C-alpha cells in the first residue's frame, strides 16, 4: 500500500515575514498618496486665492484741469493749478493710500508739488481727489507769441497781377505737465500686506496770454 506524503508547509517565520512586509508597506503607500493629494489640493487652493485676491494697482483717471487764477508779466507767469482725478480700487480688500503727491512741471523743470492726505478706499470703490495749489512765477519757455508769416501769391483772372498777403498766425501754447502718484498697501485675507503704486502723467496746453486751458492729454 502506497501512501502519499502531505506537502511540506513553509516554515512559519517565512509566512510571518511575508505578512509583516505587507502590513508595513501598505500604510506607507497610503500615507504617500494622501500627502500628495493634500499637497495638490493646497496648491490648487493657493492658486485660486491668488487669482481671486491678487493685489492690483489702483486705476487713475484725470477728469478736469483748471487754472482759476493766472498772472503774466515781463515774460513770466504764475497761476493756481487745480486738478480733479478719480482713483478706483480694483481689489476686494480696502486700499490704504499714503505718501501720494501731485507735481507740476514745465519744460522739464518742476514748478510745484503737493502731498495728498492719506486715506482709505474700500474694495471696488472709486474716490475723487481734488487738488489745488499755487505755482510761483516762472519764465515762459520759448517766444511769448508766434511771429506772423506773410505769403505773397499772384491773383488769378484777367485783372493785372496783384500781391495778396495771407497772414497765418498760430496761437502760442505753453505746455505744462502734471504727475499724480498714488501709493498704498492692500492687505490680502487680513494677513498678507502688498505694496501697490500707480501714476498718471498729463500734458496740458495753456494759453500764456490769459491762462485758458486749451486741452490736456493723459
Short mmCIF file of C-alpha atoms in Angstrom, two decimals:
data_model
loop_
_atom_site.label_atom_id
_atom_site.label_comp_id
_atom_site.label_asym_id
_atom_site.label_seq_id
_atom_site.Cartn_x
_atom_site.Cartn_y
_atom_site.Cartn_z
CA UNK A 1 0.00 0.00 0.00
CA UNK A 2 1.47 3.30 -1.17
CA UNK A 3 0.65 6.41 0.77
CA UNK A 4 1.39 9.91 -0.44
CA UNK A 5 3.12 12.22 1.93
CA UNK A 6 1.49 15.51 2.80
CA UNK A 7 3.08 18.53 1.11
CA UNK A 8 5.65 20.20 3.25
CA UNK A 9 4.46 23.56 4.54
CA UNK A 10 6.84 26.54 4.53
CA UNK A 11 8.32 27.46 7.84
CA UNK A 12 6.18 29.75 9.90
CA UNK A 13 8.71 32.55 10.00
CA UNK A 14 8.56 32.80 6.18
CA UNK A 15 4.85 33.48 6.33
CA UNK A 16 5.28 35.82 9.25
CA UNK A 17 7.96 37.74 7.34
CA UNK A 18 5.74 37.99 4.25
CA UNK A 19 2.72 39.12 6.25
CA UNK A 20 4.84 41.62 8.15
CA UNK A 21 6.22 43.10 4.89
CA UNK A 22 2.70 43.61 3.51
CA UNK A 23 1.49 45.29 6.68
CA UNK A 24 4.43 47.73 6.74
CA UNK A 25 4.37 48.80 3.06
CA UNK A 26 0.64 49.30 2.61
CA UNK A 27 0.22 52.10 5.22
CA UNK A 28 3.32 53.90 3.87
CA UNK A 29 1.92 53.91 0.35
CA UNK A 30 -1.43 55.15 1.58
CA UNK A 31 0.23 57.95 3.53
CA UNK A 32 2.25 58.97 0.47
CA UNK A 33 -0.86 59.10 -1.71
CA UNK A 34 -2.75 61.08 0.93
CA UNK A 35 0.12 63.51 1.33
CA UNK A 36 0.35 64.01 -2.44
CA UNK A 37 -3.38 64.67 -2.61
CA UNK A 38 -3.18 67.22 0.20
CA UNK A 39 -0.29 68.99 -1.50
CA UNK A 40 -2.18 69.17 -4.80
CA UNK A 41 -5.30 70.44 -3.04
CA UNK A 42 -3.34 73.07 -1.14
CA UNK A 43 -1.60 74.20 -4.33
CA UNK A 44 -4.90 74.49 -6.16
CA UNK A 45 -6.47 76.44 -3.31
CA UNK A 46 -3.48 78.78 -3.14
CA UNK A 47 -3.64 79.40 -6.91
CA UNK A 48 -7.38 80.11 -6.74
CA UNK A 49 -6.92 82.52 -3.83
CA UNK A 50 -4.08 84.28 -5.64
CA UNK A 51 -6.19 84.80 -8.75
CA UNK A 52 -9.16 85.94 -6.68
CA UNK A 53 -7.32 88.24 -4.26
CA UNK A 54 -4.31 89.17 -6.39
CA UNK A 55 -3.21 92.71 -5.38
CA UNK A 56 -3.57 95.19 -8.23
CA UNK A 57 -2.55 98.82 -8.56
CA UNK A 58 -5.27 101.49 -8.41
CA UNK A 59 -6.67 102.94 -11.65
CA UNK A 60 -6.30 106.72 -12.06
CA UNK A 61 -8.32 108.91 -14.44
CA UNK A 62 -7.91 112.69 -14.66
CA UNK A 63 -11.29 114.29 -15.35
CA UNK A 64 -10.66 118.05 -15.20
CA UNK A 65 -7.82 120.60 -15.12
CA UNK A 66 -8.26 124.31 -14.42
CA UNK A 67 -6.17 127.42 -13.79
CA UNK A 68 -8.63 129.67 -11.90
CA UNK A 69 -6.01 132.35 -11.14
CA UNK A 70 -3.42 133.42 -13.71
CA UNK A 71 -1.00 136.33 -13.96
CA UNK A 72 1.52 137.17 -16.69
CA UNK A 73 4.12 139.95 -16.56
CA UNK A 74 7.58 140.58 -18.07
CA UNK A 75 7.77 137.16 -19.71
CA UNK A 76 6.83 135.27 -16.53
CA UNK A 77 3.59 133.61 -15.46
CA UNK A 78 2.14 132.46 -12.13
CA UNK A 79 -1.09 130.57 -11.61
CA UNK A 80 -3.21 128.40 -9.36
CA UNK A 81 -3.33 124.78 -10.53
CA UNK A 82 -6.43 122.68 -9.91
CA UNK A 83 -6.91 119.05 -10.94
CA UNK A 84 -9.72 116.58 -10.34
CA UNK A 85 -8.95 112.86 -10.62
CA UNK A 86 -10.77 109.64 -9.82
CA UNK A 87 -8.92 106.76 -8.16
CA UNK A 88 -10.53 103.31 -8.31
CA UNK A 89 -9.54 100.41 -6.10
CA UNK A 90 -9.86 97.20 -8.20
CA UNK A 91 -9.08 94.92 -5.25
CA UNK A 92 -11.55 93.15 -2.99
CA UNK A 93 -9.65 94.35 0.06
CA UNK A 94 -9.51 98.03 1.09
CA UNK A 95 -6.67 100.21 -0.19
CA UNK A 96 -4.90 102.39 2.37
CA UNK A 97 -3.14 105.13 0.38
CA UNK A 98 -0.41 107.35 1.78
CA UNK A 99 2.62 109.33 0.62
CA UNK A 100 0.74 110.29 -2.58
CA UNK A 101 1.58 113.51 -4.42
CA UNK A 102 0.81 115.75 -7.39
CA UNK A 103 3.67 117.51 -9.19
CA UNK A 104 3.61 120.18 -11.88
CA UNK A 105 6.47 120.80 -14.32
CA UNK A 106 7.16 122.87 -17.42
CA UNK A 107 9.94 122.33 -19.96
CA UNK A 108 11.40 119.55 -17.82
CA UNK A 109 11.69 121.66 -14.65
CA UNK A 110 9.48 121.01 -11.62
CA UNK A 111 7.47 124.07 -10.63
CA UNK A 112 5.50 123.00 -7.56
CA UNK A 113 4.16 119.93 -5.77
CA UNK A 114 1.58 118.95 -3.21
CA UNK A 115 1.21 115.92 -0.96
CA UNK A 116 -2.21 114.29 -0.82
CA UNK A 117 -3.55 113.41 2.64
CA UNK A 118 -3.68 109.71 3.49
CA UNK A 119 -6.98 107.91 3.22
CA UNK A 120 -8.77 104.65 2.56
CA UNK A 121 -10.65 103.35 -0.47
CA UNK A 122 -12.89 100.33 0.03
CA UNK A 123 -12.66 97.37 -2.33
CA UNK A 124 -14.22 98.01 -5.73
CA UNK A 125 -14.96 101.66 -4.88
CA UNK A 126 -13.88 104.95 -6.52
CA UNK A 127 -12.68 108.04 -4.72
CA UNK A 128 -12.30 111.53 -6.22
CA UNK A 129 -9.21 113.56 -5.38
CA UNK A 130 -9.40 117.34 -5.87
CA UNK A 131 -6.10 119.20 -5.53
CA UNK A 132 -5.38 122.91 -5.69
CA UNK A 133 -2.12 124.79 -5.05
CA UNK A 134 -0.25 127.90 -6.22
CA UNK A 135 2.58 127.75 -8.74
CA UNK A 136 5.12 130.57 -8.24
CA UNK A 137 6.16 132.81 -11.13
CA UNK A 138 8.50 131.30 -13.72
CA UNK A 139 9.81 132.33 -17.12
CA UNK A 140 7.71 131.24 -20.08
CA UNK A 141 9.80 128.96 -22.31
CA UNK A 142 10.05 129.93 -26.00
CA UNK A 143 8.62 133.00 -27.68
CA UNK A 144 5.66 134.60 -25.96
CA UNK A 145 3.83 134.94 -29.26
CA UNK A 146 4.18 133.39 -32.68
CA UNK A 147 5.51 135.60 -35.47
CA UNK A 148 3.13 136.18 -38.41
CA UNK A 149 4.08 134.53 -41.69
CA UNK A 150 3.42 136.60 -44.88
CA UNK A 151 2.90 134.72 -48.12
CA UNK A 152 2.71 136.56 -51.48
CA UNK A 153 0.77 134.92 -54.31
CA UNK A 154 -0.33 136.30 -57.69
CA UNK A 155 -4.03 136.95 -58.08
CA UNK A 156 -5.74 134.90 -60.77
CA UNK A 157 -8.10 136.14 -63.50
CA UNK A 158 -7.90 138.68 -66.26
CA UNK A 159 -7.11 141.55 -63.89
CA UNK A 160 -3.50 142.67 -63.52
CA UNK A 161 -1.23 140.79 -61.20
CA UNK A 162 -1.56 141.97 -57.66
CA UNK A 163 0.08 140.81 -54.47
CA UNK A 164 -2.16 139.23 -51.85
CA UNK A 165 -0.82 138.88 -48.35
CA UNK A 166 -2.03 135.93 -46.39
CA UNK A 167 -1.19 136.18 -42.73
CA UNK A 168 -1.36 132.94 -40.82
CA UNK A 169 -0.70 133.07 -37.13
CA UNK A 170 -0.74 130.07 -34.79
CA UNK A 171 -1.82 130.85 -31.22
CA UNK A 172 1.04 130.35 -28.71
CA UNK A 173 0.74 127.36 -26.41
CA UNK A 174 2.54 126.72 -23.15
CA UNK A 175 2.80 123.04 -22.23
CA UNK A 176 2.52 122.10 -18.56
CA UNK A 177 2.97 118.52 -17.28
CA UNK A 178 1.28 117.08 -14.20
CA UNK A 179 2.25 113.85 -12.45
CA UNK A 180 -0.17 112.23 -9.99
CA UNK A 181 1.31 109.37 -7.94
CA UNK A 182 -0.86 107.23 -5.63
CA UNK A 183 0.91 104.87 -3.23
CA UNK A 184 -0.65 102.49 -0.76
CA UNK A 185 -0.96 98.97 0.56
CA UNK A 186 -3.53 96.21 0.30
CA UNK A 187 -3.93 93.55 3.00
CA UNK A 188 -4.98 90.23 1.44
CA UNK A 189 -7.05 87.89 3.65
CA UNK A 190 -6.13 90.15 6.59
CA UNK A 191 -2.70 88.50 6.69
CA UNK A 192 -0.55 89.38 3.68
CA UNK A 193 0.27 93.04 3.00
CA UNK A 194 1.23 94.08 -0.52
CA UNK A 195 2.51 97.50 -1.66
CA UNK A 196 0.82 98.99 -4.74
CA UNK A 197 1.59 102.15 -6.71
CA UNK A 198 0.12 103.91 -9.74
CA UNK A 199 0.99 107.09 -11.64
CA UNK A 200 -0.73 109.23 -14.26
CA UNK A 201 1.07 111.84 -16.39
CA UNK A 202 -0.90 114.54 -18.21
CA UNK A 203 0.27 117.19 -20.68
CA UNK A 204 -1.80 120.36 -20.53
CA UNK A 205 -1.89 123.07 -23.18
CA UNK A 206 -2.25 126.55 -21.66
CA UNK A 207 -2.52 129.95 -23.30
CA UNK A 208 0.33 132.10 -21.91
CA UNK A 209 -1.73 135.22 -22.52
CA UNK A 210 -4.74 134.56 -20.29
CA UNK A 211 -4.21 131.09 -18.76
CA UNK A 212 -7.01 129.34 -20.63
CA UNK A 213 -6.68 125.55 -20.66
CA UNK A 214 -6.72 124.69 -24.36
CA UNK A 215 -6.79 120.94 -23.72
CA UNK A 216 -5.00 118.09 -21.95
CA UNK A 217 -3.92 114.55 -22.76
CA UNK A 218 -3.10 111.81 -20.25
#
